[in-house]
Amino acid sequence: MSFPSHPGIFTTVERQCADIDPTPPLRLFDGAERAGVPLALSRARQLLYDRSVCPAAHAALWCQMAERVHFDAGSDWPTAVVWLGLPGLRRTAFRITGRFRAERGDVEAELVTCYLEALAKLGAHDPDPGGAVLRSACSRAWNVWRKTRPEMAVDDVESAGGAPIDMDTEGYWQADYDAIPRHRGLSATVRITVPAHRVEGVRLGALAQTWGVADTATSTGYSGRGRQVAKISLRRVGKSG
């Protein structure tokens, strides 16, 4: 398996757990052995997402994971527990990154945090502990980025077409800041931010100018309904009176 040169949390965990088998092992309680059948870590991950395994055996595995996440730092189990949960988190990480243009590293960090917090709150008698943990983690992470969506950053507003036609300047804002001269350390880059609901207005304003209808465009706005993203209203040009 090839890994990117700058791996995220998921890839780092995959690397760390590639050849480990922490002790004590997880045990499968399927009725064959009263004390349970010891499992290799890779086999345990397969069974966690195998729908043919009986619900009671699934629940027992997740409850054992909830116990092992609290093992001391010298144990491989805290990292192994994260590794066991990755198959249930990957799809949501991909969807959040694509939908909200979020940094993959930030998304993965949030998902792992939510996953561990949900695992720590796992009830002993939950009939579907795995589903409860993964649903909680994915829903919480999704909500984090959904709340940050009202604003989006663009590198250059002017290249997007300038300000929308007839747009009230109040409420339209931009922030410019220059890096503080330093010999060392990090410095901020220039970024202009506009409210997300005005971005389509910016683009439509440029479109109206390109079409030569800037004088007849009375408003540009975001509809917020269905697949329609915005609209241009044109006034009728003719004789008055």
GROMACS .gro file of N, CA, C and O in nm, residues 35 40 44 47 86 90 112 119 121 131 148 150 159-160 168 178 181 183 202:
model
   76
   35ALA      N    1  -1.532  -1.888   2.703
   35ALA     CA    2  -1.437  -1.781   2.731
   35ALA      C    3  -1.411  -1.693   2.610
   35ALA      O    4  -1.338  -1.595   2.618
   40ALA      N    5  -0.696  -1.203   1.621
   40ALA     CA    6  -0.591  -1.112   1.575
   40ALA      C    7  -0.657  -0.979   1.543
   40ALA      O    8  -0.777  -0.972   1.511
   44ALA      N    9  -1.030  -0.902   1.384
   44ALA     CA   10  -1.131  -0.830   1.463
   44ALA      C   11  -1.193  -0.719   1.380
   44ALA      O   12  -1.315  -0.698   1.383
   47LEU      N   13  -1.447  -0.856   1.133
   47LEU     CA   14  -1.573  -0.900   1.196
   47LEU      C   15  -1.658  -0.782   1.242
   47LEU      O   16  -1.781  -0.791   1.244
   86LEU      N   17  -1.163   0.310   1.184
   86LEU     CA   18  -1.142   0.385   1.060
   86LEU      C   19  -1.236   0.346   0.945
   86LEU      O   20  -1.283   0.433   0.872
   90ARG      N   21  -1.423   0.661   0.729
   90ARG     CA   22  -1.362   0.707   0.604
   90ARG      C   23  -1.463   0.771   0.509
   90ARG      O   24  -1.434   0.874   0.447
  112VAL      N   25  -1.193   1.156   1.457
  112VAL     CA   26  -1.130   1.070   1.558
  112VAL      C   27  -1.168   1.117   1.699
  112VAL      O   28  -1.198   1.036   1.787
  119LEU      N   29  -1.721   0.665   2.204
  119LEU     CA   30  -1.684   0.534   2.258
  119LEU      C   31  -1.676   0.538   2.411
  119LEU      O   32  -1.713   0.443   2.479
  121LYS      N   33  -1.857   0.712   2.603
  121LYS     CA   34  -1.992   0.723   2.659
  121LYS      C   35  -2.077   0.600   2.629
  121LYS      O   36  -2.197   0.600   2.656
  131GLY      N   37  -2.297   0.081   1.589
  131GLY     CA   38  -2.377   0.177   1.513
  131GLY      C   39  -2.394   0.308   1.587
  131GLY      O   40  -2.386   0.416   1.528
  148THR      N   41  -2.000   2.591   0.986
  148THR     CA   42  -1.899   2.685   0.936
  148THR      C   43  -1.924   2.722   0.790
  148THR      O   44  -1.855   2.808   0.736
  150PRO      N   45  -2.171   2.899   0.638
  150PRO     CA   46  -2.221   3.031   0.599
  150PRO      C   47  -2.116   3.127   0.547
  150PRO      O   48  -2.148   3.223   0.480
  159SER      N   49  -1.108   3.903  -0.904
  159SER     CA   50  -1.103   3.804  -1.012
  159SER      C   51  -1.234   3.730  -1.026
  159SER      O   52  -1.261   3.670  -1.128
  160ALA      N   53  -1.317   3.735  -0.921
  160ALA     CA   54  -1.449   3.671  -0.929
  160ALA      C   55  -1.550   3.762  -0.995
  160ALA      O   56  -1.665   3.724  -1.013
  168ASP      N   57  -2.600   4.678  -0.179
  168ASP     CA   58  -2.575   4.772  -0.071
  168ASP      C   59  -2.438   4.744  -0.013
  168ASP      O   60  -2.406   4.631   0.025
  178ASP      N   61  -0.160   4.240   0.615
  178ASP     CA   62  -0.026   4.208   0.567
  178ASP      C   63   0.051   4.134   0.675
  178ASP      O   64   0.029   4.154   0.794
  181PRO      N   65   0.651   4.187   0.941
  181PRO     CA   66   0.789   4.153   0.904
  181PRO      C   67   0.861   4.080   1.016
  181PRO      O   68   0.870   4.129   1.127
  183HIS      N   69   1.194   3.780   1.095
  183HIS     CA   70   1.303   3.699   1.040
  183HIS      C   71   1.274   3.551   1.055
  183HIS      O   72   1.325   3.469   0.981
  202VAL      N   73  -2.174   3.801  -0.668
  202VAL     CA   74  -2.051   3.850  -0.728
  202VAL      C   75  -2.034   3.791  -0.867
  202VAL      O   76  -2.004   3.862  -0.965
   0.00000   0.00000   0.00000
